[in-house]
Amino acid sequence: MSDLPLRAQMAVALGRTAAKVSRLTGRGDGSVIGGRIGLKLDPELLTRLSKDRKIVLVSATNGKTTTTRLIASAMTPLGEIATNAFGANMPTGHVSALAAAPNAKYGVLECDEKYVPAVLKETRAGVVALMNLSRDQMDRAAEIWLLAGKWRRALEEAPDTHVVANCDDPLVTWGASTAKSVTWVAAGQHWREDSWSCPECGGPLDREGVNWGCRECSFARPKPEWILHGERVTTPSGQTYELTGLQLPGRANRSNAAIALAVVSRFGIEPETALPLLAQVKSVAGRYTTVEHEGRTIRLLLAKNPAGWLEAFDVLQPAPGPVALSINAQVPDGRDTSWLWDVDYRILRGRPVWATGERRLDLAARLEAAELDFTVVDDIDQAVMAVPPGHLDVIANYTAFQHIRTRYGRVV
């Protein structure tokens, strides 16, 4: 840190002070305001803080916070890791993460999909992990084909960057295919509704088992080096490892773990070393947290878009276990709730269901169309107390999730 110019040192110091004040006053963890002040004072601060570090960027529509945590955990044998563990995934959060660990030689940074080109240019990241692309917050985010196109152009101009990419997602494959060096991972694609057309030519994509290819051009699934199949992952050398030790539930987290294993292998960390470290991760920024309240065991699940809801349904307690759903539509969530109609809520039939959140009536209209029995409540606590003592799964989108997490326990 002492190698930084005086202006940059002042920017870091003032950013840290602002972050501390934010934490002390209960306004947040300070990662955004600290970075914002730092960048205001020194617009090149992210570039300066990234210098002489080995940086990994992790991006996707869903799972980037979890995968970032898994990668950072698996890389701990290398020493201190700078990382934005709480999901502040724009340059302000990156600055705060790197400034908080001035002596860390490695950085693992979650990156918002839209910011990948800019952050890659600033950090000169040596490894970029790309996992999935699906529509999310379409009222303020770009069409995902445009995002994939921006990835392509950015990676074409980054010859020293190695990409670890999920070849089961056609849009990710297209976005990563201009990189000079790519490790392809067959990590699965459970939500396919955004990838029925070829991003290269617009023709229809044909699927046969795990393979896919365009009917009208040569664009097709690359041959993977790492392969996830069920609860096992096979390495490029042909060795197979069980993922049954993971404490994070569901097929999406097995996909995240497969990507993490491929990434850390770039740093010489073998699966034998990485897997026990992945298994230590139990909860990520409140996701999958279980809290006790008035005799109820509440598990918190975050779902921000149709693809995320599909994965949340995958880890629910078996029917007829109760579930509460909470939907807001604030700026971080996206103002448009029309995406609710893309989620197949019929899977919840036979369960007691409660609908709450600021947009509970929008949610209720969708649940009624799915012919579910449900109850609308004004407040999440009404749903919690309506459940007999025992287990309750709560699925919420971003700001609703944060509200519930704060209310019942901010376990990391």
C-alpha positions as a printed NumPy array, in Angstrom:
array([[  0.   ,   0.   ,   0.   ],
       [  2.923,   2.333,   0.673],
       [  3.845,   2.015,  -3.013],
       [  0.655,   3.847,  -3.95 ],
       [  0.867,   7.537,  -4.906],
       [ -0.056,   9.912,  -2.096],
       [ -3.425,  10.725,  -3.68 ],
       [ -4.301,   7.026,  -3.829],
       [ -3.214,   6.502,  -0.214],
       [ -5.488,   9.349,   0.865],
       [ -8.349,   7.899,  -1.193],
       [ -7.936,   4.521,   0.505],
       [ -7.752,   6.052,   3.98 ],
       [-10.848,   8.211,   3.512],
       [-12.717,   5.309,   1.952],
       [-11.919,   3.113,   4.949],
       [-13.105,   5.842,   7.313],
       [-16.392,   6.192,   5.446],
       [-16.878,   2.42 ,   5.463],
       [-16.266,   2.276,   9.213],
       [-18.781,   5.05 ,   9.857],
       [-21.323,   3.214,   7.702],
       [-20.879,   0.044,   9.756],
       [-21.008,   1.85 ,  13.09 ],
       [-24.218,   3.658,  12.155],
       [-25.863,   0.47 ,  10.895],
       [-26.232,   1.689,   7.311],
       [-24.406,  -1.248,   5.749],
       [-21.075,  -3.015,   5.63 ],
       [-19.447,   0.046,   4.042],
       [-18.093,  -1.709,   0.959],
       [-19.989,   0.526,  -1.476],
       [-19.571,   3.94 ,   0.158],
       [-15.906,   3.291,   0.914],
       [-15.151,   2.413,  -2.685],
       [-17.264,   5.258,  -4.024],
       [-15.309,   7.847,  -2.051],
       [-12.012,   6.227,  -2.997],
       [-12.817,   6.323,  -6.72 ],
       [-14.092,   9.882,  -6.454],
       [-10.737,  10.992,  -5.1  ],
       [ -8.694,   8.792,  -7.441],
       [-10.52 ,   7.481, -10.546],
       [ -7.6  ,   5.109, -11.248],
       [ -7.683,   3.554,  -7.789],
       [ -8.923,   0.132,  -8.942],
       [ -6.068,  -0.136, -11.44 ],
       [ -3.541,   0.9  ,  -8.809],
       [ -4.868,  -1.542,  -6.204],
       [ -4.864,  -4.418,  -8.707],
       [ -1.239,  -3.93 ,  -9.703],
       [  1.059,  -6.887,  -8.955],
       [ -1.848,  -9.055,  -7.8  ],
       [ -3.263, -12.188,  -9.376],
       [ -6.925, -11.381,  -9.884],
       [ -9.852, -13.718, -10.564],
       [-13.149, -12.239, -11.784],
       [-16.327, -14.291, -11.325],
       [-19.447, -13.385, -13.274],
       [-22.878, -14.863, -13.995],
       [-26.534, -14.007, -13.631],
       [-26.937, -16.496, -10.775],
       [-24.417, -17.991,  -8.357],
       [-21.55 , -15.525,  -8.622],
       [-21.532, -14.622,  -4.922],
       [-21.485, -18.28 ,  -3.904],
       [-18.85 , -19.269,  -6.461],
       [-16.66 , -16.34 ,  -5.425],
       [-16.826, -17.554,  -1.824],
       [-16.015, -21.131,  -2.869],
       [-13.016, -20.048,  -4.939],
       [-11.698, -17.77 ,  -2.187],
       [-12.054, -20.585,   0.353],
       [-10.243, -23.083,  -1.861],
       [ -7.392, -20.611,  -2.474],
       [ -6.609, -20.014,   1.197],
       [ -3.535, -22.335,   1.083],
       [ -1.918, -19.64 ,  -1.083],
       [ -2.198, -17.017,   1.648],
       [ -4.457, -14.031,   2.236],
       [ -7.169, -13.539,  -0.405],
       [ -8.779, -10.171,  -1.102],
       [-12.445, -10.726,  -1.914],
       [-15.804,  -8.938,  -1.908],
       [-17.534, -11.548,   0.22 ],
       [-20.804,  -9.644,   0.67 ],
       [-21.717,  -9.247,  -2.986],
       [-20.685,  -5.629,  -3.685],
       [-19.877,  -6.568,  -7.263],
       [-19.231,  -3.251,  -9.008],
       [-15.977,  -1.238,  -9.071],
       [-16.809,   0.456,  -5.761],
       [-16.983,  -2.952,  -4.078],
       [-13.817,  -4.126,  -5.821],
       [-11.887,  -1.117,  -4.572],
       [-13.086,  -1.72 ,  -1.015],
       [-12.159,  -5.414,  -1.155],
       [ -8.644,  -4.787,  -2.444],
       [ -8.047,  -1.85 ,  -0.095],
       [ -9.105,  -3.976,   2.88 ],
       [ -6.387,  -6.538,   2.116],
       [ -3.356,  -4.489,   1.036],
       [ -0.904,  -7.364,   1.464],
       [ -2.945, -10.028,  -0.328],
       [ -1.245, -11.239,  -3.476],
       [ -4.48 , -12.768,  -4.76 ],
       [ -7.904, -11.273,  -5.35 ],
       [-11.156, -13.124,  -6.067],
       [-13.774, -10.618,  -7.121],
       [-17.425, -11.166,  -7.926],
       [-18.282,  -8.954, -10.889],
       [-21.649,  -7.796, -12.167],
       [-22.204,  -9.08 , -15.707],
       [-22.443,  -5.576, -17.16 ],
       [-19.154,  -4.48 , -15.566],
       [-16.97 ,  -7.353, -16.786],
       [-15.418,  -5.387, -19.698],
       [-14.591,  -2.321, -17.599],
       [-13.301,  -4.243, -14.586],
       [-11.256,  -6.606, -16.75 ],
       [ -9.599,  -3.608, -18.367],
       [ -8.89 ,  -1.985, -14.995],
       [ -7.634,  -5.065, -13.151],
       [ -6.045,  -7.036, -16.004],
       [ -7.432, -10.146, -14.317],
       [ -5.516, -13.309, -15.122],
       [ -8.554, -15.573, -14.795],
       [-12.216, -14.881, -15.552],
       [-14.925, -17.405, -14.599],
       [-18.168, -17.188, -16.601],
       [-21.031, -19.444, -15.509],
       [-24.491, -18.57 , -16.855],
       [-26.536, -15.835, -18.49 ],
       [-30.308, -15.426, -18.16 ],
       [-32.658, -12.47 , -18.189],
       [-32.682, -10.444, -14.991],
       [-33.974,  -6.956, -14.127],
       [-34.833,  -6.26 , -17.752],
       [-36.221,  -2.82 , -16.886],
       [-32.677,  -1.576, -16.262],
       [-30.272,  -4.261, -17.482],
       [-29.218,  -4.883, -21.064],
       [-30.547,  -7.723, -23.175],
       [-28.376, -10.729, -22.341],
       [-27.249, -11.197, -25.957],
       [-25.79 ,  -7.695, -25.754],
       [-24.005,  -8.613, -22.517],
       [-22.508, -11.724, -24.107],
       [-21.381,  -9.591, -27.043],
       [-19.617,  -7.198, -24.682],
       [-17.858, -10.145, -23.049],
       [-16.662, -11.287, -26.481],
       [-15.17 ,  -7.918, -27.347],
       [-13.533,  -7.492, -23.938],
       [-11.932, -10.946, -23.973],
       [-10.696, -10.473, -27.523],
       [ -8.719,  -7.494, -26.255],
       [ -7.338,  -9.364, -23.212],
       [ -4.843, -11.877, -24.636],
       [ -3.286, -12.652, -21.249],
       [ -6.581, -13.58 , -19.591],
       [ -7.542, -17.23 , -19.181],
       [-11.271, -17.951, -19.126],
       [-13.027, -20.755, -17.249],
       [-16.463, -21.05 , -18.849],
       [-19.571, -23.205, -18.632],
       [-19.908, -24.821, -22.066],
       [-23.435, -26.055, -21.284],
       [-24.75 , -22.487, -21.593],
       [-24.715, -21.407, -25.261],
       [-24.663, -17.697, -24.439],
       [-21.714, -18.111, -22.066],
       [-19.925, -20.208, -24.681],
       [-20.463, -17.52 , -27.3  ],
       [-19.355, -14.792, -24.91 ],
       [-16.166, -16.672, -23.973],
       [-15.225, -17.997, -27.397],
       [-13.025, -15.03 , -28.386],
       [-10.687, -15.597, -25.45 ],
       [ -7.215, -16.78 , -26.399],
       [ -7.235, -19.467, -23.693],
       [-10.33 , -21.224, -22.313],
       [-11.019, -24.109, -19.945],
       [-14.46 , -25.49 , -20.776],
       [-16.484, -26.89 , -17.886],
       [-19.649, -28.955, -18.334],
       [-21.369, -27.419, -15.311],
       [-24.943, -27.93 , -16.495],
       [-27.716, -25.59 , -17.582],
       [-30.983, -26.075, -15.758],
       [-32.785, -22.999, -17.106],
       [-32.836, -23.061, -20.92 ],
       [-35.599, -20.609, -21.752],
       [-33.127, -17.887, -22.748],
       [-31.007, -19.986, -25.087],
       [-33.116, -21.593, -27.78 ],
       [-31.594, -19.478, -30.564],
       [-28.024, -19.342, -31.802],
       [-26.274, -16.156, -30.636],
       [-23.941, -16.384, -33.639],
       [-26.501, -16.421, -36.463],
       [-29.964, -16.433, -34.884],
       [-30.833, -19.91 , -36.091],
       [-32.488, -22.551, -33.896],
       [-30.368, -24.52 , -31.432],
       [-30.861, -28.271, -31.428],
       [-30.285, -30.205, -28.218],
       [-29.558, -33.89 , -27.825],
       [-28.792, -34.866, -24.26 ],
       [-26.114, -32.52 , -22.971],
       [-24.955, -31.555, -26.453],
       [-26.273, -28.588, -28.367],
       [-25.545, -27.046, -31.747],
       [-26.933, -24.582, -34.256],
       [-28.971, -26.017, -37.125],
       [-27.79 , -23.298, -39.515],
       [-24.131, -22.59 , -38.667],
       [-21.129, -24.286, -37.045],
       [-21.669, -22.902, -33.55 ],
       [-21.827, -25.869, -31.151],
       [-20.98 , -27.008, -27.663],
       [-17.194, -27.257, -27.14 ],
       [-15.66 , -30.399, -25.713],
       [-15.407, -29.951, -21.927],
       [-12.281, -30.632, -19.897],
       [-14.086, -30.686, -16.535],
       [-17.382, -32.571, -16.39 ],
       [-20.046, -32.426, -13.715],
       [-22.297, -35.481, -13.688],
       [-24.709, -35.731, -10.799],
       [-22.73 , -35.513,  -7.571],
       [-19.352, -36.199,  -9.174],
       [-16.888, -34.13 , -11.144],
       [-14.298, -35.492, -13.574],
       [-11.022, -33.622, -14.103],
       [ -9.08 , -33.215, -17.374],
       [ -6.861, -36.129, -16.303],
       [ -9.879, -38.417, -16.012],
       [ -9.982, -38.583, -12.207],
       [-13.424, -38.428, -10.627],
       [-14.258, -36.819,  -7.28 ],
       [-17.409, -36.906,  -5.192],
       [-19.105, -33.628,  -4.279],
       [-21.22 , -35.2  ,  -1.561],
       [-19.238, -33.384,   1.131],
       [-20.572, -29.973,   0.081],
       [-22.719, -28.327,   2.734],
       [-24.35 , -25.927,   0.264],
       [-27.413, -27.737,  -1.112],
       [-28.699, -28.423,  -4.597],
       [-27.539, -28.974,  -8.134],
       [-26.736, -25.277,  -8.672],
       [-24.111, -25.406,  -5.932],
       [-22.589, -28.535,  -7.436],
       [-22.265, -26.511, -10.647],
       [-20.669, -23.66 ,  -8.694],
       [-18.244, -26.112,  -7.086],
       [-17.225, -27.57 , -10.452],
       [-16.387, -24.081, -11.739],
       [-14.475, -23.34 ,  -8.529],
       [-12.388, -26.504,  -8.858],
       [-11.478, -25.613, -12.448],
       [-10.501, -22.083, -11.442],
       [ -8.282, -23.006,  -8.493],
       [ -6.537, -25.667, -10.558],
       [ -5.084, -22.757, -12.539],
       [ -3.204, -21.849,  -9.345],
       [ -1.941, -25.372,  -8.736],
       [ -4.568, -26.339,  -6.151],
       [ -5.69 , -29.909,  -6.767],
       [ -9.185, -31.238,  -5.943],
       [ -7.809, -33.259,  -3.005],
       [ -6.857, -29.96 ,  -1.366],
       [ -9.768, -27.87 ,  -2.613],
       [-12.718, -30.128,  -1.804],
       [-12.364, -30.07 ,   2.015],
       [-12.12 , -26.277,   1.825],
       [-15.261, -26.059,  -0.322],
       [-17.035, -28.229,   2.236],
       [-16.349, -25.643,   4.942],
       [-18.673, -23.133,   3.268],
       [-22.114, -23.447,   4.872],
       [-23.77 , -20.129,   4.069],
       [-22.955, -17.255,   1.727],
       [-24.087, -13.721,   2.631],
       [-27.131, -15.228,   4.314],
       [-28.037, -17.61 ,   1.494],
       [-29.09 , -21.023,   2.846],
       [-28.87 , -19.673,   6.395],
       [-31.071, -21.439,   8.942],
       [-32.269, -19.372,  11.903],
       [-34.447, -20.217,  14.889],
       [-37.423, -18.056,  15.814],
       [-40.209, -18.866,  18.258],
       [-39.784, -22.592,  17.769],
       [-39.635, -22.301,  13.985],
       [-36.561, -23.271,  11.952],
       [-36.446, -20.795,   9.071],
       [-34.207, -21.401,   6.055],
       [-33.552, -18.367,   3.845],
       [-33.289, -18.825,   0.075],
       [-32.521, -16.03 ,  -2.389],
       [-34.162, -16.084,  -5.851],
       [-33.933, -12.996,  -8.061],
       [-35.148, -14.193, -11.457],
       [-36.823, -17.213, -13.113],
       [-33.604, -19.223, -13.282],
       [-32.902, -18.562,  -9.605],
       [-36.413, -19.618,  -8.566],
       [-35.944, -22.911, -10.391],
       [-32.844, -23.594,  -8.296],
       [-34.579, -22.537,  -5.066],
       [-37.382, -25.018,  -5.741],
       [-34.723, -27.719,  -6.164],
       [-33.605, -27.429,  -2.515],
       [-36.982, -27.102,  -0.772],
       [-37.877, -29.508,   1.998],
       [-40.02 , -32.366,   0.629],
       [-43.741, -31.682,   0.24 ],
       [-45.914, -30.893,   2.083],
       [-43.342, -28.662,   3.779],
       [-44.543, -25.043,   4.073],
       [-42.993, -22.196,   2.101],
       [-43.26 , -18.404,   2.303],
       [-42.59 , -16.269,  -0.772],
       [-41.654, -12.59 ,  -0.549],
       [-41.392, -10.204,  -3.512],
       [-40.313,  -6.559,  -3.658],
       [-39.704,  -4.401,  -6.717],
       [-37.212,  -1.803,  -5.57 ],
       [-34.337,  -0.589,  -7.721],
       [-31.946,  -3.448,  -6.76 ],
       [-34.697,  -5.965,  -7.59 ],
       [-35.868,  -4.358, -10.825],
       [-39.152,  -2.484, -10.945],
       [-40.806,  -4.842, -13.406],
       [-42.419,  -7.95 , -11.876],
       [-43.639,  -9.458, -15.158],
       [-40.904, -12.099, -14.815],
       [-43.077, -13.812, -12.2  ],
       [-45.088, -15.233, -15.088],
       [-42.002, -17.087, -16.344],
       [-41.72 , -19.072, -13.091],
       [-43.631, -22.353, -12.938],
       [-45.126, -22.203,  -9.45 ],
       [-47.166, -25.358,  -9.965],
       [-44.324, -27.264,  -8.325],
       [-45.563, -25.816,  -5.003],
       [-48.952, -27.522,  -5.222],
       [-49.766, -29.521,  -2.118],
       [-47.798, -27.195,   0.176],
       [-49.026, -24.471,   2.514],
       [-47.904, -21.252,   0.765],
       [-47.796, -17.671,   2.047],
       [-47.281, -14.621,  -0.175],
       [-45.84 , -11.417,   1.217],
       [-43.571,  -8.507,   0.338],
       [-44.274,  -5.119,  -1.205],
       [-45.542,  -6.735,  -4.41 ],
       [-47.495,  -9.525,  -2.765],
       [-50.564,  -8.805,  -4.884],
       [-48.564,  -9.274,  -8.101],
       [-47.315, -12.54 ,  -6.651],
       [-50.834, -13.529,  -5.595],
       [-52.14 , -13.035,  -9.136],
       [-49.442, -15.349, -10.444],
       [-50.067, -17.997,  -7.776],
       [-53.806, -17.89 ,  -8.481],
       [-53.129, -18.487, -12.164],
       [-51.016, -21.504, -11.159],
       [-54.041, -22.797,  -9.207],
       [-52.231, -22.848,  -5.869],
       [-53.795, -22.644,  -2.455],
       [-52.07 , -19.729,  -0.724],
       [-52.516, -17.007,   1.869],
       [-51.577, -13.361,   1.393],
       [-50.079, -11.691,   4.485],
       [-48.891,  -8.138,   5.059],
       [-45.699,  -9.091,   6.856],
       [-43.286, -12.023,   6.84 ],
       [-43.755, -12.492,  10.579],
       [-47.43 , -13.309,  10.001],
       [-46.355, -16.161,   7.737],
       [-43.732, -17.375,  10.197],
       [-46.149, -17.433,  13.112],
       [-48.885, -19.099,  11.04 ],
       [-46.647, -22.152,  10.614],
       [-46.69 , -24.726,  13.415],
       [-43.334, -25.076,  15.191],
       [-40.977, -26.797,  12.789],
       [-39.331, -26.056,   9.434],
       [-40.22 , -23.199,   7.066],
       [-38.501, -22.402,   3.771],
       [-38.552, -18.71 ,   2.822],
       [-37.807, -17.708,  -0.778],
       [-37.345, -13.999,  -1.443],
       [-35.897, -11.691,  -4.053],
       [-33.054,  -9.334,  -3.253],
       [-34.37 ,  -6.509,  -1.056],
       [-37.037,  -8.74 ,   0.489],
       [-34.31 , -11.255,   1.317],
       [-32.133,  -8.597,   2.934],
       [-35.07 ,  -7.368,   5.029],
       [-35.865, -10.88 ,   6.24 ],
       [-32.217, -11.68 ,   6.837],
       [-31.813,  -8.576,   9.002],
       [-34.975,  -9.325,  10.893],
       [-34.195, -12.913,  11.802],
       [-30.409, -12.959,  11.945],
       [-27.598, -11.833,   9.63 ],
       [-25.601, -15.037,   9.686],
       [-22.765, -15.086,   7.156]])
